[in-house]
mmCIF file of C-alpha atoms and ligand atoms in Angstrom:
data_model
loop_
_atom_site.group_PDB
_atom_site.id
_atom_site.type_symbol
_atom_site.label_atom_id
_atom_site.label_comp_id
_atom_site.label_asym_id
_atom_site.label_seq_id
_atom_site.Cartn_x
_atom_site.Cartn_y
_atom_site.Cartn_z
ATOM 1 C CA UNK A 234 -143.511 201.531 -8.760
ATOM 2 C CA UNK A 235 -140.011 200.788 -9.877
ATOM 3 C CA UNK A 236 -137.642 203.555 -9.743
ATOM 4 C CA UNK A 237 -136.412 205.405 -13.240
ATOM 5 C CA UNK A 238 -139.402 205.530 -15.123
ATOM 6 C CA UNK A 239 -141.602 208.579 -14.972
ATOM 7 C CA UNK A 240 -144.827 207.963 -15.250
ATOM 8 C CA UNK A 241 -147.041 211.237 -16.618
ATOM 9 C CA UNK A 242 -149.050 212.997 -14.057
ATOM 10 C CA UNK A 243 -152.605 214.128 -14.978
ATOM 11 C CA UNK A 244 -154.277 216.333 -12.379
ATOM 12 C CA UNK A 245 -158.154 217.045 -13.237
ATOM 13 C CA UNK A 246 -159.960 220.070 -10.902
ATOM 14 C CA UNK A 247 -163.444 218.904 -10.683
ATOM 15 C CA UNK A 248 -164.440 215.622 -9.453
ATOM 16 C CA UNK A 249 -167.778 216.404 -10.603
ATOM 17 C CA UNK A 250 -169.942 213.858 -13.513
ATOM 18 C CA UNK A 251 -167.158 214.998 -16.431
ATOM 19 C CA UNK A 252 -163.804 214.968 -14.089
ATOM 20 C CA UNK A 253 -164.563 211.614 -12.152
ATOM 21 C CA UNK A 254 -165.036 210.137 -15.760
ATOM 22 C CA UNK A 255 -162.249 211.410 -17.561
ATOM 23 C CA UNK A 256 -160.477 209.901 -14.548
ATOM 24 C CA UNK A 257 -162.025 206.831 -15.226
ATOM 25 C CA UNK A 258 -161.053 206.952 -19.115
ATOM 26 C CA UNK A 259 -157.367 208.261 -18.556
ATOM 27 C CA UNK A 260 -156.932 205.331 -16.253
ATOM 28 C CA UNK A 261 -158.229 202.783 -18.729
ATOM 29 C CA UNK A 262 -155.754 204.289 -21.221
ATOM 30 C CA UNK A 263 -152.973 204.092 -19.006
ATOM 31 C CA UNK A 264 -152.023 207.632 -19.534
ATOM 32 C CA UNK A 265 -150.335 208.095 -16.221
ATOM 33 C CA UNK A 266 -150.981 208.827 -12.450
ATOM 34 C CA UNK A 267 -154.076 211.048 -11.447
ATOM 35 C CA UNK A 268 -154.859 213.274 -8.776
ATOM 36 C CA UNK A 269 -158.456 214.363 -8.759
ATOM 37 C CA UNK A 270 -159.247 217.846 -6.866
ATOM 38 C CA UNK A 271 -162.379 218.715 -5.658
ATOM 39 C CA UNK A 272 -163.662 221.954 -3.654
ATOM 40 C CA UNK A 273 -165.890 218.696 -1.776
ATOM 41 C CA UNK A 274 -162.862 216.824 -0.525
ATOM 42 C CA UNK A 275 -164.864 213.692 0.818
ATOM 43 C CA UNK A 276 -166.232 213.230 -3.394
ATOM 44 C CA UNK A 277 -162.166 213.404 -4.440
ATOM 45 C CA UNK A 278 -161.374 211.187 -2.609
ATOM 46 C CA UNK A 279 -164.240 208.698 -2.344
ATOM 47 C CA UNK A 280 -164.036 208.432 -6.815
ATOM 48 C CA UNK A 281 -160.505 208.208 -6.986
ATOM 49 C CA UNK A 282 -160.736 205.274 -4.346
ATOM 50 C CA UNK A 283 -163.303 203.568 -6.665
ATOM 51 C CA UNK A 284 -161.554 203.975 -10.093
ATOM 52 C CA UNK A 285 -158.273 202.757 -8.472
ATOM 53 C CA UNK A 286 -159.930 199.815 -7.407
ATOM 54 C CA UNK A 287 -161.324 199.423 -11.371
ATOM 55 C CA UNK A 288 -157.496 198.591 -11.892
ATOM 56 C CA UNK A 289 -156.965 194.861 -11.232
ATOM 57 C CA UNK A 290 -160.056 194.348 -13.383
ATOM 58 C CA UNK A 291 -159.304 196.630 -16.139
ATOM 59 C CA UNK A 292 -155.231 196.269 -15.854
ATOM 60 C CA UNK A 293 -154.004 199.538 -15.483
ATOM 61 C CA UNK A 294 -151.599 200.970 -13.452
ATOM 62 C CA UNK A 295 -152.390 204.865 -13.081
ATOM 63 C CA UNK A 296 -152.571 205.387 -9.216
ATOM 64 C CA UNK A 297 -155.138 208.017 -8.275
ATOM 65 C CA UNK A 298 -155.226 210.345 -5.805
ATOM 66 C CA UNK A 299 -158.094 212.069 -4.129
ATOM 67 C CA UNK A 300 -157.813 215.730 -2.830
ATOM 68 C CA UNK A 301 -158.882 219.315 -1.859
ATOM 69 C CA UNK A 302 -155.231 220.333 -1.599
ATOM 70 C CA UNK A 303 -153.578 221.976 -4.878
ATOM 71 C CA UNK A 304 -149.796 220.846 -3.350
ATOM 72 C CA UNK A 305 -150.867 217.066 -4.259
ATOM 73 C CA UNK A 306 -150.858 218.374 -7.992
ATOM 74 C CA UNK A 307 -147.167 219.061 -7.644
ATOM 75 C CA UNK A 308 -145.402 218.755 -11.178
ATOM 76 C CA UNK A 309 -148.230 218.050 -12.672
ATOM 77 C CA UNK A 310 -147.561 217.475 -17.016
ATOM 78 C CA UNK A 311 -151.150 218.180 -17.735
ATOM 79 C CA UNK A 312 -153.836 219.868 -15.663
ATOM 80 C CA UNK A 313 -158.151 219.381 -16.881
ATOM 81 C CA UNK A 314 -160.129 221.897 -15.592
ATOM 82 C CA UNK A 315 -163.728 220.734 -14.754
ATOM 83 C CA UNK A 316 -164.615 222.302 -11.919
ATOM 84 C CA UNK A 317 -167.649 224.897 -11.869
ATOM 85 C CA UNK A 318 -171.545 224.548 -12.350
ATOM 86 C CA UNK A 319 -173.202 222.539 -15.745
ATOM 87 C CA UNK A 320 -175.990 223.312 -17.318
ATOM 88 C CA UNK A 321 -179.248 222.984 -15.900
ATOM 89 C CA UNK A 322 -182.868 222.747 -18.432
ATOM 90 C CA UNK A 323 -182.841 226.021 -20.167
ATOM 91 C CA UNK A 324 -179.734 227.858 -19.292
ATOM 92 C CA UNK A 325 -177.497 228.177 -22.018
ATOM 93 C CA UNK A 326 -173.730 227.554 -21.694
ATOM 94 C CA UNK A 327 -172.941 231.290 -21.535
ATOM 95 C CA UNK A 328 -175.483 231.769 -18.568
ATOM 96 C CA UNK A 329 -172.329 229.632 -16.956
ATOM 97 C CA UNK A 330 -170.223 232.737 -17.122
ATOM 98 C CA UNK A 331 -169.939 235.164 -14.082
ATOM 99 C CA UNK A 332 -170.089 232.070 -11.672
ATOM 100 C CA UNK A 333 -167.476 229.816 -13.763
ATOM 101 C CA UNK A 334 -164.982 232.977 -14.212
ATOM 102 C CA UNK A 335 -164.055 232.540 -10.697
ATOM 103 C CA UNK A 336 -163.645 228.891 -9.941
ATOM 104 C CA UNK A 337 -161.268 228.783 -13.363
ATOM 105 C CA UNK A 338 -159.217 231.672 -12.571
ATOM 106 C CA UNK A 339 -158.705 230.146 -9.254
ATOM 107 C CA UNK A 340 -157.715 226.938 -10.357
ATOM 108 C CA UNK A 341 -155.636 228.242 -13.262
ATOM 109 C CA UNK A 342 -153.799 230.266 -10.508
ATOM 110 C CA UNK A 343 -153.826 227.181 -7.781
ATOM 111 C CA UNK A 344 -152.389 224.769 -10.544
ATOM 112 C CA UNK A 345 -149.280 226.720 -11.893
ATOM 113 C CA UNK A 346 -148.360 227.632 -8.385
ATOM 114 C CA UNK A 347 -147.616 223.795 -8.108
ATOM 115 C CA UNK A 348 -146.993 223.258 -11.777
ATOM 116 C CA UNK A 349 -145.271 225.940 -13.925
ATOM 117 C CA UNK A 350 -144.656 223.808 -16.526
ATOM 118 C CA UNK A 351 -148.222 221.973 -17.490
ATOM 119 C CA UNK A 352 -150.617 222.194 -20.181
ATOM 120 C CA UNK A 353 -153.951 223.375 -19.510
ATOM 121 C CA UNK A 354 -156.966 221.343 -20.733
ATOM 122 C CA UNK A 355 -160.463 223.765 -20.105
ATOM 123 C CA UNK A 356 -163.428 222.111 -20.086
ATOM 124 C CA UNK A 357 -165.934 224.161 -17.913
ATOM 125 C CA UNK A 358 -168.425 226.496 -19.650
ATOM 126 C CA UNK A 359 -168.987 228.494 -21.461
ATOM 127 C CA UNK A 360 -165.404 226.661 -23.000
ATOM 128 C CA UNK A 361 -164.456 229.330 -25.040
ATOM 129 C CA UNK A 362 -164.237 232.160 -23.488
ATOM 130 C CA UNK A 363 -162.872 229.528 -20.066
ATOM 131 C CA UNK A 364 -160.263 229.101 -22.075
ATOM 132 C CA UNK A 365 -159.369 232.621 -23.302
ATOM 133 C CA UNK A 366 -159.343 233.403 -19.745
ATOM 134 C CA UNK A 367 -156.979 230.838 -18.525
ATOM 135 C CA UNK A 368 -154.463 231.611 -21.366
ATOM 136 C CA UNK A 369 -154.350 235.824 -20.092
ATOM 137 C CA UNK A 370 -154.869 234.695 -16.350
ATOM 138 C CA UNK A 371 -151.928 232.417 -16.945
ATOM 139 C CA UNK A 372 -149.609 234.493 -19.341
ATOM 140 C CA UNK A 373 -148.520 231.089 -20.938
ATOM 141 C CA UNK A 374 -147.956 230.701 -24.983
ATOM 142 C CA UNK A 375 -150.959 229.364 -26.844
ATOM 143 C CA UNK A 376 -149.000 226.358 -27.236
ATOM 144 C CA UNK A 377 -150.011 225.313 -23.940
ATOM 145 C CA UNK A 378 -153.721 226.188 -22.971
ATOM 146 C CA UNK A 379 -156.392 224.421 -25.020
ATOM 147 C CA UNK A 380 -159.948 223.933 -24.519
ATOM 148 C CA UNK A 381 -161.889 221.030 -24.894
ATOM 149 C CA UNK A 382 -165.220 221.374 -27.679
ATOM 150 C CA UNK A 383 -164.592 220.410 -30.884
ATOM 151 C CA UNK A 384 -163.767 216.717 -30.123
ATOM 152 C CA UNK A 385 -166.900 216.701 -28.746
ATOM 153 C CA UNK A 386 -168.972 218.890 -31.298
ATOM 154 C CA UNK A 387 -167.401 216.512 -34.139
ATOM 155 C CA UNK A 388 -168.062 213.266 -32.419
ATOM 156 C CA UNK A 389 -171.390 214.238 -31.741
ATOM 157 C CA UNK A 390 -172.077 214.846 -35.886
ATOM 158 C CA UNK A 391 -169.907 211.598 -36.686
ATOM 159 C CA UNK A 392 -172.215 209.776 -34.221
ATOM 160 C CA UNK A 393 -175.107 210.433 -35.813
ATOM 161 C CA UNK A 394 -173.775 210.232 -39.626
ATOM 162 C CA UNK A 395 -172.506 207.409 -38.893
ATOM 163 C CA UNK A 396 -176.234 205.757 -37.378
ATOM 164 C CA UNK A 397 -177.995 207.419 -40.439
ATOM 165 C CA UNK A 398 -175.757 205.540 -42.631
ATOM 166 C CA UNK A 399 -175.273 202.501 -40.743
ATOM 167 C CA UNK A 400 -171.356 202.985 -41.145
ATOM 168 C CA UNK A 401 -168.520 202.391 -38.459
ATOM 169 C CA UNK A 402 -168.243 205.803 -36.325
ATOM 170 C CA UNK A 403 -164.757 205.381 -36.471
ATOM 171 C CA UNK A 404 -164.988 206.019 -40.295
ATOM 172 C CA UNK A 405 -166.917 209.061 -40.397
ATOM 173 C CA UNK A 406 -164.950 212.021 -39.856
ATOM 174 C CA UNK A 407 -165.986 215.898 -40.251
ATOM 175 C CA UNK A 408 -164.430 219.109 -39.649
ATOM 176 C CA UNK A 409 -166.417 221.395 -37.087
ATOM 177 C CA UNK A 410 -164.690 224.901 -36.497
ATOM 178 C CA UNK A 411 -165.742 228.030 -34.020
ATOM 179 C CA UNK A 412 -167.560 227.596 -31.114
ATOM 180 C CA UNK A 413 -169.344 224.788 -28.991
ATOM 181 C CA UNK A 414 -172.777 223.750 -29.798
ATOM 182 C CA UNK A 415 -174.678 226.087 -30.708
ATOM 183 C CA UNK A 416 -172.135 228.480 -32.121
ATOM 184 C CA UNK A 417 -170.531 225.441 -34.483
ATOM 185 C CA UNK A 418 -169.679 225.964 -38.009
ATOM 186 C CA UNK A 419 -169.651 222.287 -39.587
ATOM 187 C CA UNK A 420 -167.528 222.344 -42.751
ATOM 188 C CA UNK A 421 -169.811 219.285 -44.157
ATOM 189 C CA UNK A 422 -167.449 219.487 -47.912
ATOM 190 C CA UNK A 423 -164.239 218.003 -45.467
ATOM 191 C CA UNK A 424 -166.654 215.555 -43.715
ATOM 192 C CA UNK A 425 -166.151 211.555 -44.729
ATOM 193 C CA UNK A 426 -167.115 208.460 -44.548
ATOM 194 C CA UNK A 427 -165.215 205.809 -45.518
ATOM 195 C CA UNK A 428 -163.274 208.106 -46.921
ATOM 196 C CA UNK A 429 -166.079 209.147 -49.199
ATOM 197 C CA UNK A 430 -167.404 213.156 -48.828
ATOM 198 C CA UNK A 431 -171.255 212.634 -47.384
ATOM 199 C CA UNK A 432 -172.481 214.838 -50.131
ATOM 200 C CA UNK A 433 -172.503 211.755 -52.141
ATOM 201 C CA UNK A 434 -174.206 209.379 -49.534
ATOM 202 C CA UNK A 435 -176.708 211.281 -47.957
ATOM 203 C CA UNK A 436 -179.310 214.271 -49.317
ATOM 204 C CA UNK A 437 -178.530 218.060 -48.515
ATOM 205 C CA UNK A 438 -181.808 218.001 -46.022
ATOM 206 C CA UNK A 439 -181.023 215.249 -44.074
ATOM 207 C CA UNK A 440 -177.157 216.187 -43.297
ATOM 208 C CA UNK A 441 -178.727 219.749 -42.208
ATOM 209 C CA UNK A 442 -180.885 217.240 -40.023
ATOM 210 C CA UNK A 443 -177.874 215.738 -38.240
ATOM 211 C CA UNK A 444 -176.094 219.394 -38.016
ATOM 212 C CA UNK A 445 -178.831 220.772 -36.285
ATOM 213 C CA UNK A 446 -179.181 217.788 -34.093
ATOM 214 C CA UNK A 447 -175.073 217.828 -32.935
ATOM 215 C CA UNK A 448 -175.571 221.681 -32.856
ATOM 216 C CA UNK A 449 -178.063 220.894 -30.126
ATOM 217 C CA UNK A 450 -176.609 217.708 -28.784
ATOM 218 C CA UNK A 451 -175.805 219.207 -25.254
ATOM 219 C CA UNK A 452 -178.867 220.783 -24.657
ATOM 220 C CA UNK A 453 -180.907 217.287 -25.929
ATOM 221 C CA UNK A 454 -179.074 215.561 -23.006
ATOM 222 C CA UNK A 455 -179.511 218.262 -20.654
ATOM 223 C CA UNK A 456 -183.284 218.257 -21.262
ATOM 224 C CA UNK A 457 -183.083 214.292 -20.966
ATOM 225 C CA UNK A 458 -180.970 214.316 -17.358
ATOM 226 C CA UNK A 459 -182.496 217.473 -15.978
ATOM 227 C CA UNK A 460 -180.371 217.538 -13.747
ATOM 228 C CA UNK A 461 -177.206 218.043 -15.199
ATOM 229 C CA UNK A 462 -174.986 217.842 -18.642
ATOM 230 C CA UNK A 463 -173.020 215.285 -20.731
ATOM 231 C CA UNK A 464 -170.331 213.584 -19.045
ATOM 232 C CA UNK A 465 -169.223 210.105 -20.737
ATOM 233 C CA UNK A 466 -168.431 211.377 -24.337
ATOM 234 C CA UNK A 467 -166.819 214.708 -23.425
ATOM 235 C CA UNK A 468 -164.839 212.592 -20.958
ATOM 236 C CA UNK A 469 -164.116 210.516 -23.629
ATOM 237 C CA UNK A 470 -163.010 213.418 -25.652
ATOM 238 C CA UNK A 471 -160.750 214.826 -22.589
ATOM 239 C CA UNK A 472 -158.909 211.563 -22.896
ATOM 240 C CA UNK A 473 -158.690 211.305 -26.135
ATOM 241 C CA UNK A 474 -156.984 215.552 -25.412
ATOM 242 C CA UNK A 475 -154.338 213.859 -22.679
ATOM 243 C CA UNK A 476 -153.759 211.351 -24.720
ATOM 244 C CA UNK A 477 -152.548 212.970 -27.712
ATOM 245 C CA UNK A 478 -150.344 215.860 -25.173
ATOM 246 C CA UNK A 479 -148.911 212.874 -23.523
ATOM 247 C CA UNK A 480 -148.569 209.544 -25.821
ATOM 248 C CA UNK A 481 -146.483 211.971 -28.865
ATOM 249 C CA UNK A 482 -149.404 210.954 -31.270
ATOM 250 C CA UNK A 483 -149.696 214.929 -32.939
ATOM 251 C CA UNK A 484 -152.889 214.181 -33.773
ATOM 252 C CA UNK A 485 -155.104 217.194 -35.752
ATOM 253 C CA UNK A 486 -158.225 217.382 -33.038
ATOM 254 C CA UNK A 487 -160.300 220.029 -32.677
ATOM 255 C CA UNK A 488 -159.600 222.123 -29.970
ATOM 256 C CA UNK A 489 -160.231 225.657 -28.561
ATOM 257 C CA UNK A 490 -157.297 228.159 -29.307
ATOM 258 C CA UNK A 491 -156.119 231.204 -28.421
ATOM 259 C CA UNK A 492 -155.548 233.051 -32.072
ATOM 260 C CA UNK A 493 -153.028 234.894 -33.264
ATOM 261 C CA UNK A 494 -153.978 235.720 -36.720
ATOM 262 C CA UNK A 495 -155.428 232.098 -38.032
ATOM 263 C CA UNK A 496 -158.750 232.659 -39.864
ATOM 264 C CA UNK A 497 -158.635 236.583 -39.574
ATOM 265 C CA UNK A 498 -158.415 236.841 -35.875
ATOM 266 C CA UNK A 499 -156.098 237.435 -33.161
ATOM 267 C CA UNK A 500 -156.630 237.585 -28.638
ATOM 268 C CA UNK A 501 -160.042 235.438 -28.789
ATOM 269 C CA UNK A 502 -160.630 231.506 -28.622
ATOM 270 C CA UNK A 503 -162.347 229.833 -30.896
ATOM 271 C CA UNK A 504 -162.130 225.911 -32.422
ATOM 272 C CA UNK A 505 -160.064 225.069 -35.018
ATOM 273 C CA UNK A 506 -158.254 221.944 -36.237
ATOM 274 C CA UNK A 507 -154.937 221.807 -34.567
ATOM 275 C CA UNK A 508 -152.017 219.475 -34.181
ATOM 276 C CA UNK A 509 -151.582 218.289 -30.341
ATOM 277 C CA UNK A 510 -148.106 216.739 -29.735
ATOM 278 C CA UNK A 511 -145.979 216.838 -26.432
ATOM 279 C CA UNK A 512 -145.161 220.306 -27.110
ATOM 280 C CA UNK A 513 -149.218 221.356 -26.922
ATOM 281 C CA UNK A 514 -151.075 222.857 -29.737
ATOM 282 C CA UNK A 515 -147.825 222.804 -32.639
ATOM 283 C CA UNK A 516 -150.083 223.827 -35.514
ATOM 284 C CA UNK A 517 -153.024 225.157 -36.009
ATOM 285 C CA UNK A 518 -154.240 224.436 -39.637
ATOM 286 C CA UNK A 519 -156.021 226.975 -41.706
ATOM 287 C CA UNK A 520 -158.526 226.144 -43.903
ATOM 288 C CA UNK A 521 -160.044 228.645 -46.499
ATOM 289 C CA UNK A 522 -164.099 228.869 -45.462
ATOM 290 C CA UNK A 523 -166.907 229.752 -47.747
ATOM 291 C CA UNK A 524 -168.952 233.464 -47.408
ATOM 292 C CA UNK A 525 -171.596 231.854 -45.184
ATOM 293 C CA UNK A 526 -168.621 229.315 -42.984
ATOM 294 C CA UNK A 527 -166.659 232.881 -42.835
ATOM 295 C CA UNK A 528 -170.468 234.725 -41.825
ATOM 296 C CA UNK A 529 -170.869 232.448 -39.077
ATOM 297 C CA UNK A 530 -167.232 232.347 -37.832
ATOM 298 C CA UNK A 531 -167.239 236.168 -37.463
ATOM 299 C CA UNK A 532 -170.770 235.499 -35.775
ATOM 300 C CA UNK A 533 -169.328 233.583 -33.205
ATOM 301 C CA UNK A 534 -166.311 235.492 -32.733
ATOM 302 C CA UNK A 535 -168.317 238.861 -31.811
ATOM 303 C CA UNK A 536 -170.049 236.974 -29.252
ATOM 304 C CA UNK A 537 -166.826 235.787 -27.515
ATOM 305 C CA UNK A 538 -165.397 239.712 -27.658
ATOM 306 C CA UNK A 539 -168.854 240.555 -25.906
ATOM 307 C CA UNK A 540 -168.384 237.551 -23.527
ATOM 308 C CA UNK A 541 -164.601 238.827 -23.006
ATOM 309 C CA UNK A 542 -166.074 242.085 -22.248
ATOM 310 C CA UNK A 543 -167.687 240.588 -20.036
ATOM 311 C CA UNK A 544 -164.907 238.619 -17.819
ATOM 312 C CA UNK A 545 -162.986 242.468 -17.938
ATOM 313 C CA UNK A 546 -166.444 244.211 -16.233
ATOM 314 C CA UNK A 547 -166.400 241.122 -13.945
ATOM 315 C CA UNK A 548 -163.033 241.812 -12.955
ATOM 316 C CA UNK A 549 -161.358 238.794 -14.051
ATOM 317 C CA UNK A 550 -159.424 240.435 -16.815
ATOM 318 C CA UNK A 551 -157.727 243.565 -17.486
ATOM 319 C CA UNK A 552 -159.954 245.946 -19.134
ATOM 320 C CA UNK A 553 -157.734 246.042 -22.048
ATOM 321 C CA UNK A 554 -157.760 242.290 -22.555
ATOM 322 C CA UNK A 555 -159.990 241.167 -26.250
HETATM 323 P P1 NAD B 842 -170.548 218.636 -12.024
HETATM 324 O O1 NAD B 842 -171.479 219.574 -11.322
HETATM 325 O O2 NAD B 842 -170.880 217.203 -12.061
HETATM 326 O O3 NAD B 842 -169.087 218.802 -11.421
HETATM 327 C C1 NAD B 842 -168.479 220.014 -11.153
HETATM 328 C C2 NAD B 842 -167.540 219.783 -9.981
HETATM 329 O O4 NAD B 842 -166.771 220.971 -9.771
HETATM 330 C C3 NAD B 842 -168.272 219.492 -8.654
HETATM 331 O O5 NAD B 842 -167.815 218.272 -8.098
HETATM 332 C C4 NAD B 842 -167.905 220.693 -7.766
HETATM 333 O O6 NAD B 842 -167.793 220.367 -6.386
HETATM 334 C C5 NAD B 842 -166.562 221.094 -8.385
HETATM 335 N N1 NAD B 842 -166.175 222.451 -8.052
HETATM 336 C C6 NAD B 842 -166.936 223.574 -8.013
HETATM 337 N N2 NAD B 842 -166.194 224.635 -7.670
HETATM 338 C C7 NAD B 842 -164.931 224.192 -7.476
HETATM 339 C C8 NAD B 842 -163.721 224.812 -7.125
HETATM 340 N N3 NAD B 842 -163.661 226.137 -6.878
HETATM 341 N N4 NAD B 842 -162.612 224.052 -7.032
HETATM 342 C C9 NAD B 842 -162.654 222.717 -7.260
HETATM 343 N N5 NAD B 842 -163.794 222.061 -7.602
HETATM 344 C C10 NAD B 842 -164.918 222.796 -7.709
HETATM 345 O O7 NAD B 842 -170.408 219.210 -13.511
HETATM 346 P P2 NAD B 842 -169.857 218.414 -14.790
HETATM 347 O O8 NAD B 842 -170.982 217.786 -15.502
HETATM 348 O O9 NAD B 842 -168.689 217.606 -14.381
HETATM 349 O O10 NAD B 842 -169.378 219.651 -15.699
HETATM 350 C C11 NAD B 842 -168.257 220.421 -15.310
HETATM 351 C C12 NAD B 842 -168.089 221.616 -16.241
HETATM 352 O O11 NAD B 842 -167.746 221.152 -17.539
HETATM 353 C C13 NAD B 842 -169.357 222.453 -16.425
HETATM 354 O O12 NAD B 842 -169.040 223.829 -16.513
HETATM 355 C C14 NAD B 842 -169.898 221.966 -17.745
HETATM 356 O O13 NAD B 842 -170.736 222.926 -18.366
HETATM 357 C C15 NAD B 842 -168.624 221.738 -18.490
HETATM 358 N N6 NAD B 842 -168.719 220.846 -19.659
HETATM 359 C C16 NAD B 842 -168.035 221.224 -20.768
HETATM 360 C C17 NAD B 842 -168.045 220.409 -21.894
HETATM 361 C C18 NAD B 842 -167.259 220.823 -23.103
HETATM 362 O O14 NAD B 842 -167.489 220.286 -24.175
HETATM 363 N N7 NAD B 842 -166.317 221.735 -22.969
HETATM 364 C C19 NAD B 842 -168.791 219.229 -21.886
HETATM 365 C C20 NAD B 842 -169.462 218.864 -20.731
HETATM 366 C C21 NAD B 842 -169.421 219.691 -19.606
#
């Protein structure tokens, strides 16, 4: 590389289905160099290998790195956490809990040893409450420790808007606040196509349809693979994360965030629209919900002070934490 300019460096924990491919999709976007970390050093190192060898064909120049060893993250700018155990045909994501806990606080811990200043991307399950524990097991501002769901939740509902309509995905665009899956709260009133609110293209019934169906996307695929979870679009969303951290886009994406009064609520995670520039999560933006959005946001939030309760009896947290 020639000397002077610094290329980002993305470091993903997790080499698993969802870390090899957001390796794969930060490479094709050129974001920067990547070391990929893996408990199994041999599957590191074997699918950063391959990806870097994508490069003449695809025309990047991101060199990758395969690893066990958290002292090859060194000055890291961003650090994805993917590491832990998916779903499996009838668990739910919260069933991910007790074992996740660990492997995240570790490699929150692991990571900031090597690179104080990063931004934290979560992505293992149950995201929420992953994500509430690596902002108090790593005593950084907000601004800095986002989780990865709503990208996901929303592209999920646009995806299947857009095939009921027979529209461009990239025009449909919807607002999807509080938790992942299951625990979503579509806002359907800010959700377009074409720049047209769906309440005029498509009938009350059949956009509760394609809610339910994105409410249960995961799951779907999980009952499809059997033996595992979605991988290529929530790698696609981790990307599209990195990207807007690292290429000064300040895009308003979904994302998981630590509140500190937004919507009501303060010391819990939950998904709301926020602005992601190079300084992290700038802005959160509030929007004013309806009774029943409002009824199902509080929903949600009690279940992540249970799951918080939770991490504290597991010993992850303080007690007093949530
Ligand atoms: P996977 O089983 O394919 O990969 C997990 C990887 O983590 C494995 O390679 C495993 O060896 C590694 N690992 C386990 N413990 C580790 C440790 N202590 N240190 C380093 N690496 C370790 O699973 P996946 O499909 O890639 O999913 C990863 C996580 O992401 C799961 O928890 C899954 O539920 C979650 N997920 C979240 C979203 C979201 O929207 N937030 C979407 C998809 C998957």
């Amino acid at each position: 590389m020639v000397e002077g300019r610094k290329r980002a460096k993305i470091s993903i924990v997790g080499a698993g289905n969802v870390g090899s491919t957001a390796a794969m999709r930060i490479a094709q976007r050129n974001l920067g160099d990547i070391v990929l970390l893996d408990i199994v050093p041999g599957v590191a190192k074997g699918k950063a290998l391959d990806i870097l060898q994508m490069a003449p064909v695809e025309g990047f120049e991101s060199d990758l790195v395969g690893t066990s060893d958290y002292a090859d993250t060194e000055g890291s700018d961003v650090v994805v956490i993917c590491a832990g155990v998916a779903r499996r045909p009838g668990m739910s994501r919260d069933d991910l809990l007790a074992v996740n806990a660990g492997v995240v606080k570790c490699a929150v811990e692991s990571a900031l040893k090597w690179s104080p200043e990063a931004f934290l991307v979560v992505v293992t399950n149950p995201v929420d409450a992953m994500t509430y524990l690596a902002k108090v097991v790593s005593g950084l501002p907000r601004e800095r420790v986002m989780g990865m769901a709503g990208v996901l939740d929303s592209a999920r509902l646009r995806a299947f808007i857009a095939q009921e309509l027979d529209f461009s995905p990239a025009d449909v665009h919807t607002m999807v606040l509080g938790g992942h899956g299951d625990h979503m709260v579509p806002i359907i009133r800010y959700t377009t196509a074409g720049g047209i609110p769906v309440r005029y293209l498509l009938p009350e019934e059949t956009l509760q349809r394609l809610v339910d169906r994105a409410r249960a996307g995961g799951g779907e695929i999980v009952s499809l693979l059997q033996t595992g979870s979605a991988f290529y679009a929530p790698a696609a969303a981790v990307a599209r994360m990195v990207d807007s951290l690292l290429g000064n886009r300040r895009r308003i994406i979904n994302v998981s965030a630590y509140l500190e009064g937004e919507y009501g609520y303060r010391d819990v995670c939950a998904g709301v629209p926020g602005m992601v520039g190079p300084t992290g999560l700038e802005k959160i933006v509030e929007l004013d919900l309806e009774p029943p959005e409002q009824e199902a946001f509080a929903r949600f939030i009690q279940r992540q002070r249970a799951l918080v309760k939770e991490l504290a009896a597991g010993g992850f947290i303080a007690p007093e934490s949530g």
